mmCIF file of C-alpha atoms and ligand atoms in Angstrom:
data_model
loop_
_atom_site.group_PDB
_atom_site.id
_atom_site.type_symbol
_atom_site.label_atom_id
_atom_site.label_comp_id
_atom_site.label_asym_id
_atom_site.label_seq_id
_atom_site.Cartn_x
_atom_site.Cartn_y
_atom_site.Cartn_z
ATOM 1 C CA MET A 8 -29.545 -20.265 -24.674
ATOM 2 C CA ILE A 9 -27.115 -20.147 -21.760
ATOM 3 C CA LYS A 10 -26.577 -16.438 -21.279
ATOM 4 C CA PHE A 11 -23.115 -15.082 -20.624
ATOM 5 C CA LEU A 12 -24.464 -13.268 -17.567
ATOM 6 C CA ASP A 13 -28.124 -13.119 -16.549
ATOM 7 C CA LEU A 14 -28.433 -9.829 -14.643
ATOM 8 C CA GLN A 15 -32.197 -10.135 -14.387
ATOM 9 C CA LYS A 16 -31.796 -13.459 -12.562
ATOM 10 C CA ILE A 17 -29.009 -12.156 -10.324
ATOM 11 C CA ASN A 18 -31.083 -9.212 -9.105
ATOM 12 C CA ALA A 19 -34.302 -11.257 -8.889
ATOM 13 C CA GLN A 20 -32.683 -13.150 -5.995
ATOM 14 C CA TYR A 21 -32.998 -9.994 -3.885
ATOM 15 C CA GLU A 22 -36.074 -8.497 -5.522
ATOM 16 C CA GLU A 23 -38.037 -7.836 -2.328
ATOM 17 C CA GLU A 24 -35.119 -6.210 -0.520
ATOM 18 C CA LEU A 25 -34.191 -4.106 -3.557
ATOM 19 C CA LYS A 26 -37.759 -2.901 -3.973
ATOM 20 C CA GLN A 27 -37.966 -1.990 -0.306
ATOM 21 C CA ALA A 28 -34.677 -0.085 -0.558
ATOM 22 C CA ALA A 29 -35.930 1.828 -3.605
ATOM 23 C CA VAL A 30 -39.210 2.735 -1.931
ATOM 24 C CA GLN A 31 -37.374 4.062 1.122
ATOM 25 C CA VAL A 32 -35.184 6.296 -1.015
ATOM 26 C CA ILE A 33 -38.093 7.536 -3.131
ATOM 27 C CA GLU A 34 -40.125 8.369 -0.055
ATOM 28 C CA SER A 35 -37.201 10.021 1.752
ATOM 29 C CA GLY A 36 -37.094 12.898 -0.737
ATOM 30 C CA TRP A 37 -33.260 12.889 -0.453
ATOM 31 C CA TYR A 38 -31.368 11.577 -3.478
ATOM 32 C CA LEU A 39 -27.713 12.647 -3.284
ATOM 33 C CA LEU A 40 -25.042 13.123 -0.574
ATOM 34 C CA GLY A 41 -27.171 11.553 2.113
ATOM 35 C CA GLU A 42 -27.392 8.827 4.726
ATOM 36 C CA ARG A 43 -27.607 5.943 2.266
ATOM 37 C CA VAL A 44 -24.280 6.782 0.710
ATOM 38 C CA GLU A 45 -22.701 7.305 4.136
ATOM 39 C CA HIS A 46 -24.033 3.958 5.236
ATOM 40 C CA PHE A 47 -22.679 2.174 2.185
ATOM 41 C CA GLU A 48 -19.290 3.866 2.594
ATOM 42 C CA ARG A 49 -19.098 2.599 6.177
ATOM 43 C CA ASN A 50 -20.031 -0.901 5.073
ATOM 44 C CA LEU A 51 -17.456 -0.858 2.281
ATOM 45 C CA SER A 52 -14.752 0.248 4.740
ATOM 46 C CA ASN A 53 -15.741 -2.517 7.136
ATOM 47 C CA TYR A 54 -15.677 -5.000 4.281
ATOM 48 C CA THR A 55 -12.279 -4.052 2.842
ATOM 49 C CA GLY A 56 -10.618 -2.933 6.060
ATOM 50 C CA SER A 57 -9.684 0.467 4.574
ATOM 51 C CA SER A 58 -10.195 3.429 6.857
ATOM 52 C CA ASN A 59 -11.775 5.618 4.143
ATOM 53 C CA SER A 60 -14.310 4.870 1.414
ATOM 54 C CA ILE A 61 -15.573 7.548 -0.962
ATOM 55 C CA ALA A 62 -18.583 6.710 -3.127
ATOM 56 C CA VAL A 63 -18.319 8.122 -6.660
ATOM 57 C CA ALA A 64 -20.205 7.941 -9.944
ATOM 58 C CA ASN A 65 -18.350 5.052 -11.621
ATOM 59 C CA GLY A 66 -15.139 3.050 -11.683
ATOM 60 C CA LEU A 67 -13.333 5.213 -14.219
ATOM 61 C CA ASP A 68 -13.968 8.289 -12.049
ATOM 62 C CA ALA A 69 -12.682 6.432 -8.986
ATOM 63 C CA LEU A 70 -9.331 5.905 -10.716
ATOM 64 C CA ARG A 71 -9.271 9.395 -12.268
ATOM 65 C CA LEU A 72 -9.953 10.975 -8.897
ATOM 66 C CA ILE A 73 -7.183 9.044 -7.139
ATOM 67 C CA LEU A 74 -4.635 10.369 -9.635
ATOM 68 C CA ARG A 75 -6.112 13.856 -9.580
ATOM 69 C CA GLY A 76 -5.940 13.762 -5.783
ATOM 70 C CA TYR A 77 -2.250 12.886 -5.939
ATOM 71 C CA ILE A 78 -1.703 15.780 -8.356
ATOM 72 C CA GLU A 79 -3.433 18.163 -5.918
ATOM 73 C CA LEU A 80 -1.236 16.769 -3.125
ATOM 74 C CA GLU A 81 1.794 17.411 -5.362
ATOM 75 C CA VAL A 82 2.805 13.762 -5.179
ATOM 76 C CA MET A 83 2.845 13.847 -8.976
ATOM 77 C CA THR A 84 2.542 16.400 -11.727
ATOM 78 C CA ILE A 85 1.494 16.580 -15.403
ATOM 79 C CA GLY A 86 3.826 14.493 -17.567
ATOM 80 C CA ASP A 87 4.820 12.053 -14.813
ATOM 81 C CA GLU A 88 4.713 8.339 -15.551
ATOM 82 C CA VAL A 89 2.364 5.694 -14.228
ATOM 83 C CA ILE A 90 3.171 2.032 -14.783
ATOM 84 C CA VAL A 91 0.144 0.065 -15.972
ATOM 85 C CA PRO A 92 -0.352 -3.434 -17.408
ATOM 86 C CA ALA A 93 -0.671 -3.440 -21.202
ATOM 87 C CA ASN A 94 -3.257 -6.186 -20.728
ATOM 88 C CA THR A 95 -6.137 -4.342 -19.094
ATOM 89 C CA TYR A 96 -9.488 -2.778 -19.768
ATOM 90 C CA ILE A 97 -8.980 0.650 -21.325
ATOM 91 C CA ALA A 98 -10.428 2.495 -18.301
ATOM 92 C CA SER A 99 -7.201 1.917 -16.348
ATOM 93 C CA VAL A 100 -5.282 3.753 -19.067
ATOM 94 C CA MET A 101 -7.869 6.497 -19.588
ATOM 95 C CA ALA A 102 -7.697 7.413 -15.906
ATOM 96 C CA ILE A 103 -3.967 8.061 -16.383
ATOM 97 C CA SER A 104 -4.072 9.942 -19.690
ATOM 98 C CA ASP A 105 -7.069 12.013 -18.597
ATOM 99 C CA ASN A 106 -4.887 13.528 -15.880
ATOM 100 C CA GLY A 107 -2.086 14.424 -18.299
ATOM 101 C CA LEU A 108 0.041 11.582 -16.956
ATOM 102 C CA LYS A 109 1.905 9.121 -19.143
ATOM 103 C CA PRO A 110 0.987 5.422 -19.133
ATOM 104 C CA VAL A 111 3.985 3.087 -19.263
ATOM 105 C CA PHE A 112 2.722 -0.257 -20.519
ATOM 106 C CA ILE A 113 4.158 -3.454 -19.059
ATOM 107 C CA GLU A 114 3.582 -6.911 -20.486
ATOM 108 C CA PRO A 115 1.573 -9.433 -18.458
ATOM 109 C CA ASP A 116 2.469 -12.839 -17.167
ATOM 110 C CA LEU A 117 0.895 -15.488 -19.454
ATOM 111 C CA ASP A 118 -0.233 -17.685 -16.558
ATOM 112 C CA SER A 119 -2.049 -15.102 -14.438
ATOM 113 C CA TYR A 120 -2.803 -12.487 -17.165
ATOM 114 C CA ASN A 121 -1.760 -9.855 -14.623
ATOM 115 C CA ILE A 122 1.194 -7.485 -14.899
ATOM 116 C CA ASN A 123 4.563 -9.252 -14.859
ATOM 117 C CA ILE A 124 5.969 -7.901 -11.614
ATOM 118 C CA LYS A 125 9.513 -8.868 -12.675
ATOM 119 C CA LYS A 126 9.350 -6.375 -15.540
ATOM 120 C CA ILE A 127 8.367 -3.379 -13.426
ATOM 121 C CA GLU A 128 11.747 -2.290 -12.061
ATOM 122 C CA GLU A 129 13.476 -2.047 -15.472
ATOM 123 C CA ASN A 130 10.770 0.401 -16.598
ATOM 124 C CA ILE A 131 11.101 2.836 -13.706
ATOM 125 C CA THR A 132 12.514 6.271 -14.582
ATOM 126 C CA SER A 133 13.014 9.489 -12.622
ATOM 127 C CA ARG A 134 9.472 10.490 -13.661
ATOM 128 C CA THR A 135 7.735 7.313 -12.470
ATOM 129 C CA LYS A 136 5.375 8.171 -9.639
ATOM 130 C CA ALA A 137 2.980 5.259 -9.380
ATOM 131 C CA ILE A 138 2.203 1.682 -10.318
ATOM 132 C CA MET A 139 -1.373 0.840 -11.190
ATOM 133 C CA VAL A 140 -2.014 -2.837 -10.554
ATOM 134 C CA VAL A 141 -5.133 -4.351 -12.089
ATOM 135 C CA HIS A 142 -6.607 -7.487 -10.515
ATOM 136 C CA LEU A 143 -7.735 -8.632 -13.940
ATOM 137 C CA TYR A 144 -10.628 -11.079 -14.321
ATOM 138 C CA GLY A 145 -10.891 -11.119 -10.502
ATOM 139 C CA ARG A 146 -7.411 -12.472 -9.756
ATOM 140 C CA VAL A 147 -5.281 -10.722 -7.158
ATOM 141 C CA CYS A 148 -2.151 -9.088 -8.515
ATOM 142 C CA TRP A 149 0.116 -8.667 -5.518
ATOM 143 C CA SER A 150 3.416 -9.823 -3.996
ATOM 144 C CA LYS A 151 5.892 -8.706 -1.346
ATOM 145 C CA GLU A 152 8.196 -7.767 -4.218
ATOM 146 C CA ILE A 153 5.804 -5.161 -5.596
ATOM 147 C CA SER A 154 5.534 -3.333 -2.283
ATOM 148 C CA GLN A 155 9.331 -3.473 -1.934
ATOM 149 C CA ILE A 156 9.785 -1.903 -5.381
ATOM 150 C CA ALA A 157 7.298 0.835 -4.506
ATOM 151 C CA LYS A 158 9.109 1.552 -1.257
ATOM 152 C CA LYS A 159 12.540 1.576 -2.897
ATOM 153 C CA TYR A 160 11.512 4.099 -5.571
ATOM 154 C CA ASN A 161 8.938 5.978 -3.495
ATOM 155 C CA LEU A 162 6.030 5.072 -5.747
ATOM 156 C CA LYS A 163 2.334 4.957 -4.945
ATOM 157 C CA ILE A 164 0.499 1.751 -5.713
ATOM 158 C CA ILE A 165 -3.002 2.215 -7.055
ATOM 159 C CA GLU A 166 -5.232 -0.824 -7.353
ATOM 160 C CA ASP A 167 -7.755 -1.054 -10.163
ATOM 161 C CA ASN A 168 -10.122 -3.247 -8.184
ATOM 162 C CA ALA A 169 -13.040 -3.024 -10.618
ATOM 163 C CA GLN A 170 -13.046 -6.785 -11.191
ATOM 164 C CA ALA A 171 -11.896 -8.245 -7.893
ATOM 165 C CA ILE A 172 -14.008 -7.028 -4.980
ATOM 166 C CA GLY A 173 -13.894 -9.681 -2.280
ATOM 167 C CA ALA A 174 -10.600 -11.241 -3.318
ATOM 168 C CA ASP A 175 -8.108 -11.736 -0.513
ATOM 169 C CA TRP A 176 -4.315 -11.874 -0.339
ATOM 170 C CA ASN A 177 -2.935 -13.316 2.922
ATOM 171 C CA GLY A 178 -5.926 -12.053 4.872
ATOM 172 C CA ILE A 179 -5.935 -8.603 3.240
ATOM 173 C CA LYS A 180 -8.758 -7.701 0.879
ATOM 174 C CA THR A 181 -8.087 -6.181 -2.532
ATOM 175 C CA GLY A 182 -8.691 -2.464 -2.186
ATOM 176 C CA ASN A 183 -6.610 -2.480 0.979
ATOM 177 C CA LEU A 184 -3.325 -3.737 -0.458
ATOM 178 C CA GLY A 185 -2.000 -0.560 -2.092
ATOM 179 C CA ASP A 186 -2.160 3.161 -1.286
ATOM 180 C CA ALA A 187 -5.564 3.689 -2.899
ATOM 181 C CA ALA A 188 -8.017 1.623 -4.918
ATOM 182 C CA GLY A 189 -10.756 2.227 -7.458
ATOM 183 C CA PHE A 190 -13.895 0.056 -7.479
ATOM 184 C CA SER A 191 -16.596 -0.229 -10.132
ATOM 185 C CA PHE A 192 -20.157 -1.249 -9.389
ATOM 186 C CA TYR A 193 -21.144 -1.385 -13.059
ATOM 187 C CA PRO A 194 -24.123 -3.795 -13.204
ATOM 188 C CA GLY A 195 -22.085 -6.713 -14.559
ATOM 189 C CA LYS A 196 -19.327 -6.521 -11.935
ATOM 190 C CA ASN A 197 -19.278 -8.973 -8.980
ATOM 191 C CA LEU A 198 -20.941 -6.301 -6.847
ATOM 192 C CA GLY A 199 -23.198 -4.625 -9.377
ATOM 193 C CA ALA A 200 -25.479 -1.642 -8.898
ATOM 194 C CA LEU A 201 -28.596 -1.101 -11.015
ATOM 195 C CA GLY A 202 -26.811 1.563 -12.993
ATOM 196 C CA ASP A 203 -23.404 3.263 -12.724
ATOM 197 C CA SER A 204 -21.488 3.578 -9.444
ATOM 198 C CA GLY A 205 -17.967 3.354 -8.109
ATOM 199 C CA ALA A 206 -15.835 3.985 -5.049
ATOM 200 C CA VAL A 207 -12.350 4.795 -3.834
ATOM 201 C CA THR A 208 -10.838 3.199 -0.745
ATOM 202 C CA THR A 209 -7.669 4.408 0.963
ATOM 203 C CA ASN A 210 -5.973 4.564 4.354
ATOM 204 C CA ASP A 211 -4.573 8.002 3.462
ATOM 205 C CA ASP A 212 -6.839 10.527 5.217
ATOM 206 C CA LYS A 213 -5.504 13.538 3.295
ATOM 207 C CA LEU A 214 -6.003 11.871 -0.061
ATOM 208 C CA SER A 215 -9.475 10.792 0.996
ATOM 209 C CA GLU A 216 -10.488 14.312 1.974
ATOM 210 C CA ILE A 217 -9.270 15.744 -1.342
ATOM 211 C CA ILE A 218 -10.978 13.032 -3.408
ATOM 212 C CA ARG A 219 -14.243 13.606 -1.576
ATOM 213 C CA ALA A 220 -14.023 17.314 -2.392
ATOM 214 C CA LEU A 221 -12.881 16.741 -5.996
ATOM 215 C CA GLY A 222 -15.894 14.531 -6.686
ATOM 216 C CA ASN A 223 -18.186 17.288 -5.511
ATOM 217 C CA TYR A 224 -17.049 20.354 -7.500
ATOM 218 C CA GLY A 225 -13.858 20.652 -5.481
ATOM 219 C CA SER A 226 -15.920 21.718 -2.523
ATOM 220 C CA LYS A 227 -15.798 20.689 1.137
ATOM 221 C CA LYS A 228 -18.350 23.264 2.140
ATOM 222 C CA LYS A 229 -21.299 24.194 -0.058
ATOM 223 C CA TYR A 230 -20.454 27.026 -2.503
ATOM 224 C CA ILE A 231 -16.821 27.172 -1.306
ATOM 225 C CA ASN A 232 -14.671 25.663 -4.053
ATOM 226 C CA GLU A 233 -11.065 24.802 -3.186
ATOM 227 C CA TYR A 234 -10.197 22.752 -6.271
ATOM 228 C CA LYS A 235 -11.225 22.540 -9.914
ATOM 229 C CA GLY A 236 -13.324 19.466 -9.305
ATOM 230 C CA LEU A 237 -15.872 17.410 -11.123
ATOM 231 C CA ASN A 238 -19.328 16.107 -10.408
ATOM 232 C CA SER A 239 -18.888 12.449 -9.546
ATOM 233 C CA ARG A 240 -21.306 11.314 -6.874
ATOM 234 C CA MET A 241 -23.059 8.039 -6.149
ATOM 235 C CA ASP A 242 -26.865 8.213 -6.135
ATOM 236 C CA GLU A 243 -28.575 7.412 -2.837
ATOM 237 C CA ILE A 244 -30.667 4.795 -4.614
ATOM 238 C CA GLN A 245 -27.586 2.980 -5.910
ATOM 239 C CA ALA A 246 -26.009 3.059 -2.443
ATOM 240 C CA ALA A 247 -29.194 1.509 -1.032
ATOM 241 C CA PHE A 248 -29.092 -1.250 -3.678
ATOM 242 C CA LEU A 249 -25.401 -1.887 -3.081
ATOM 243 C CA ASP A 250 -25.952 -2.218 0.663
ATOM 244 C CA VAL A 251 -28.467 -4.976 -0.023
ATOM 245 C CA LYS A 252 -26.136 -6.798 -2.403
ATOM 246 C CA LEU A 253 -22.905 -6.409 -0.403
ATOM 247 C CA LYS A 254 -24.327 -8.798 2.222
ATOM 248 C CA TYR A 255 -24.425 -11.582 -0.356
ATOM 249 C CA LEU A 256 -21.130 -10.865 -2.120
ATOM 250 C CA ASP A 257 -18.988 -13.472 -0.320
ATOM 251 C CA LYS A 258 -21.544 -16.177 -0.947
ATOM 252 C CA GLU A 259 -21.783 -15.230 -4.623
ATOM 253 C CA ASN A 260 -18.002 -15.165 -5.005
ATOM 254 C CA GLN A 261 -17.816 -18.628 -3.417
ATOM 255 C CA THR A 262 -20.343 -19.941 -5.954
ATOM 256 C CA ARG A 263 -18.217 -18.477 -8.749
ATOM 257 C CA ARG A 264 -15.172 -20.318 -7.300
ATOM 258 C CA GLU A 265 -17.094 -23.582 -7.330
ATOM 259 C CA PHE A 266 -18.077 -23.171 -10.978
ATOM 260 C CA ALA A 267 -14.476 -22.268 -11.853
ATOM 261 C CA LYS A 268 -13.233 -25.439 -10.125
ATOM 262 C CA PHE A 269 -15.880 -27.476 -11.918
ATOM 263 C CA TYR A 270 -14.808 -26.079 -15.295
ATOM 264 C CA VAL A 271 -11.106 -26.616 -14.617
ATOM 265 C CA SER A 272 -11.600 -30.217 -13.484
ATOM 266 C CA ASN A 273 -13.978 -31.195 -16.263
ATOM 267 C CA ILE A 274 -13.045 -29.353 -19.445
ATOM 268 C CA LYS A 275 -10.717 -31.780 -21.205
ATOM 269 C CA ASN A 276 -10.055 -30.584 -24.710
ATOM 270 C CA LYS A 277 -6.461 -30.157 -25.896
ATOM 271 C CA LYS A 278 -7.495 -27.177 -28.003
ATOM 272 C CA ILE A 279 -8.479 -25.226 -24.897
ATOM 273 C CA LEU A 280 -6.112 -23.659 -22.409
ATOM 274 C CA LEU A 281 -7.710 -23.258 -18.982
ATOM 275 C CA PRO A 282 -7.023 -20.484 -16.465
ATOM 276 C CA GLU A 283 -4.846 -21.229 -13.467
ATOM 277 C CA ILE A 284 -6.521 -21.569 -10.065
ATOM 278 C CA PRO A 285 -4.289 -19.780 -7.526
ATOM 279 C CA THR A 286 -2.853 -22.002 -4.744
ATOM 280 C CA ASN A 287 -4.827 -19.930 -2.302
ATOM 281 C CA GLU A 288 -8.269 -19.999 -3.879
ATOM 282 C CA LEU A 289 -9.321 -16.802 -2.058
ATOM 283 C CA GLU A 290 -7.000 -14.888 -4.406
ATOM 284 C CA HIS A 291 -9.564 -15.181 -7.213
ATOM 285 C CA VAL A 292 -13.210 -14.102 -7.372
ATOM 286 C CA TRP A 293 -13.731 -15.208 -10.995
ATOM 287 C CA HIS A 294 -15.350 -12.060 -12.334
ATOM 288 C CA LEU A 295 -14.550 -13.726 -15.646
ATOM 289 C CA PHE A 296 -13.618 -17.287 -16.559
ATOM 290 C CA VAL A 297 -11.251 -16.809 -19.454
ATOM 291 C CA ILE A 298 -9.931 -19.619 -21.635
ATOM 292 C CA ARG A 299 -7.516 -19.378 -24.554
ATOM 293 C CA THR A 300 -7.655 -21.124 -27.895
ATOM 294 C CA GLU A 301 -5.905 -20.645 -31.229
ATOM 295 C CA ASN A 302 -9.019 -20.459 -33.367
ATOM 296 C CA ARG A 303 -11.159 -18.326 -31.118
ATOM 297 C CA GLU A 304 -13.670 -17.157 -33.733
ATOM 298 C CA LYS A 305 -14.419 -20.758 -34.716
ATOM 299 C CA LEU A 306 -14.917 -21.777 -31.064
ATOM 300 C CA GLN A 307 -17.134 -18.806 -30.298
ATOM 301 C CA GLU A 308 -19.313 -19.527 -33.325
ATOM 302 C CA TYR A 309 -19.523 -23.238 -32.409
ATOM 303 C CA LEU A 310 -20.579 -22.402 -28.843
ATOM 304 C CA LEU A 311 -23.215 -19.957 -30.049
ATOM 305 C CA ILE A 312 -24.711 -22.528 -32.444
ATOM 306 C CA ASN A 313 -24.876 -24.866 -29.465
ATOM 307 C CA GLY A 314 -26.682 -22.332 -27.290
ATOM 308 C CA ILE A 315 -23.796 -20.904 -25.273
ATOM 309 C CA GLN A 316 -23.157 -17.176 -25.240
ATOM 310 C CA THR A 317 -19.548 -16.061 -24.728
ATOM 311 C CA LEU A 318 -17.754 -12.699 -24.778
ATOM 312 C CA ILE A 319 -14.198 -11.517 -25.437
ATOM 313 C CA HIS A 320 -12.309 -9.594 -22.746
ATOM 314 C CA TYR A 321 -10.906 -7.869 -24.627
ATOM 315 C CA PRO A 322 -10.640 -7.936 -28.426
ATOM 316 C CA ILE A 323 -8.212 -4.983 -28.826
ATOM 317 C CA PRO A 324 -5.565 -3.938 -26.269
ATOM 318 C CA PRO A 325 -5.471 -0.247 -25.234
ATOM 319 C CA HIS A 326 -2.211 0.491 -27.104
ATOM 320 C CA LYS A 327 -3.804 -0.747 -30.355
ATOM 321 C CA GLN A 328 -6.928 1.391 -30.003
ATOM 322 C CA LEU A 329 -7.431 4.441 -32.197
ATOM 323 C CA ALA A 330 -7.771 6.488 -29.018
ATOM 324 C CA TYR A 331 -4.124 5.690 -28.256
ATOM 325 C CA ARG A 332 -2.747 5.840 -31.774
ATOM 326 C CA GLU A 333 0.381 7.469 -30.320
ATOM 327 C CA TRP A 334 1.247 4.063 -28.783
ATOM 328 C CA GLY A 335 0.316 2.056 -31.894
ATOM 329 C CA ASN A 336 3.919 1.055 -32.642
ATOM 330 C CA LEU A 337 4.538 -0.285 -29.172
ATOM 331 C CA ASN A 338 5.648 -3.893 -29.141
ATOM 332 C CA CYS A 339 3.619 -5.982 -26.674
ATOM 333 C CA PRO A 340 3.505 -9.477 -28.206
ATOM 334 C CA ILE A 341 2.238 -11.241 -25.064
ATOM 335 C CA THR A 342 -0.630 -8.767 -24.645
ATOM 336 C CA GLU A 343 -1.505 -9.062 -28.320
ATOM 337 C CA GLN A 344 -1.437 -12.865 -28.204
ATOM 338 C CA ILE A 345 -3.782 -12.814 -25.207
ATOM 339 C CA HIS A 346 -6.181 -10.449 -26.955
ATOM 340 C CA ASN A 347 -6.234 -12.752 -30.002
ATOM 341 C CA GLU A 348 -6.868 -15.953 -28.075
ATOM 342 C CA VAL A 349 -9.093 -15.225 -25.059
ATOM 343 C CA LEU A 350 -12.726 -16.187 -24.728
ATOM 344 C CA SER A 351 -14.868 -15.743 -21.597
ATOM 345 C CA LEU A 352 -17.250 -18.573 -20.701
ATOM 346 C CA PRO A 353 -20.497 -18.013 -18.799
ATOM 347 C CA ILE A 354 -19.886 -17.866 -15.053
ATOM 348 C CA SER A 355 -22.244 -16.346 -12.532
ATOM 349 C CA PRO A 356 -23.693 -16.917 -9.077
ATOM 350 C CA THR A 357 -27.070 -17.860 -10.567
ATOM 351 C CA MET A 358 -25.862 -20.280 -13.182
ATOM 352 C CA THR A 359 -27.237 -23.801 -12.629
ATOM 353 C CA ASP A 360 -25.207 -27.014 -12.328
ATOM 354 C CA GLY A 361 -27.003 -28.241 -15.433
ATOM 355 C CA GLU A 362 -25.863 -25.204 -17.406
ATOM 356 C CA ALA A 363 -22.256 -25.640 -16.281
ATOM 357 C CA LYS A 364 -22.405 -29.324 -17.260
ATOM 358 C CA LYS A 365 -23.737 -28.422 -20.684
ATOM 359 C CA VAL A 366 -20.929 -25.901 -21.242
ATOM 360 C CA VAL A 367 -18.384 -28.610 -20.364
ATOM 361 C CA GLU A 368 -20.007 -31.239 -22.587
ATOM 362 C CA ILE A 369 -20.220 -28.961 -25.607
ATOM 363 C CA LEU A 370 -16.641 -27.744 -25.124
ATOM 364 C CA ASN A 371 -15.322 -31.284 -24.830
ATOM 365 C CA GLN A 372 -16.924 -32.154 -28.179
ATOM 366 C CA PHE A 373 -15.262 -29.232 -29.987
ATOM 367 C CA LYS A 374 -12.901 -30.445 -32.707
HETATM 368 C C1 PLP B 11 -15.260 -1.905 -15.320
HETATM 369 C C2 PLP B 11 -13.832 -1.509 -15.221
HETATM 370 C C3 PLP B 11 -13.437 -0.188 -14.988
HETATM 371 C C4 PLP B 11 -14.356 0.997 -15.075
HETATM 372 O O1 PLP B 11 -15.509 0.932 -14.373
HETATM 373 P P1 PLP B 11 -16.812 1.765 -14.832
HETATM 374 O O2 PLP B 11 -17.674 1.704 -13.620
HETATM 375 O O3 PLP B 11 -17.374 1.060 -16.007
HETATM 376 O O4 PLP B 11 -16.378 3.147 -15.142
HETATM 377 C C5 PLP B 11 -12.103 0.060 -14.769
HETATM 378 N N1 PLP B 11 -11.187 -0.921 -14.816
HETATM 379 C C6 PLP B 11 -11.514 -2.201 -15.075
HETATM 380 C C7 PLP B 11 -10.444 -3.237 -15.093
HETATM 381 C C8 PLP B 11 -12.843 -2.535 -15.298
HETATM 382 O O5 PLP B 11 -13.152 -3.798 -15.563
#
């Protein structure tokens, strides 16, 4: 069986270093808010180019805390609108609704799967305060136009960078394109911890200070609580693991790009629509390699019978989820079409050439 993603194999590459890191943390007797997290935050800032990095408990919290920080700064208030792609993982939307803000769903572009930037301006109202861009599947969602729109209407741009760490737009890393960015280090992400973790990056020092406090009971000084915060901290042990793995991220992303190129040049089956490789290949880190096909269930079943595990990202769009039944009547045909047709093929830094060849062969024989 070719696994969709072999996490055991990915982490086995660095087994000695990870074990050493774990032992150091265990023996230190210090497990939260310590040197390991500080060290990882510095490394993440160096990596992305952002002046501030705040380690938090997970990716959803990173996004929630950015918005909550803006509420504390009075940049936005309950009931304000945040523009978000309709085609995203539900966490992007939950971060908005959790703060009492209103998600305004925008249809994606069918070629990139990212928000259609041309449709943003017509959806801006007097209550719009931010645009959340999602670099979905690892592909950068950015243009000069989007920053111009934000400037014109005085909007913040928040990047959901859960899937695209390491991607680069004109020499700028994702996470350093907008006003603030949320990262996830969920084990299956391109930079995966061995458990839950996340981070915020921003060049806004005031926002950074508030987010750091909000993630720690709203406190800057122990037992002095300035805000109604939450408990959202990264474990020292996860920071130590992430520091080990961050060193290898660029190499792993490059391997993903090579497998993506191999798939795109060799999958030749008219029933399968391949993803677009951006002109500048650095704009994609291939967190997922997503194809489209009309009879997805049949293809998925066929691949499974032939020893290839695939997943669907995602089967139901946020506005069609029970959790968001209030948006159930929204009309987003492009998003719905995507959700009905997408299938994610195995892609990972530890996949072998033989496995990639087998995926291609089996796909090319699909009738
Ligand atoms: C994974 C993910 C998140 C949330 O990250 P967690 O660490 O699982 O909370 C948010 N947005 C997107 C697009 C994601 O893929």
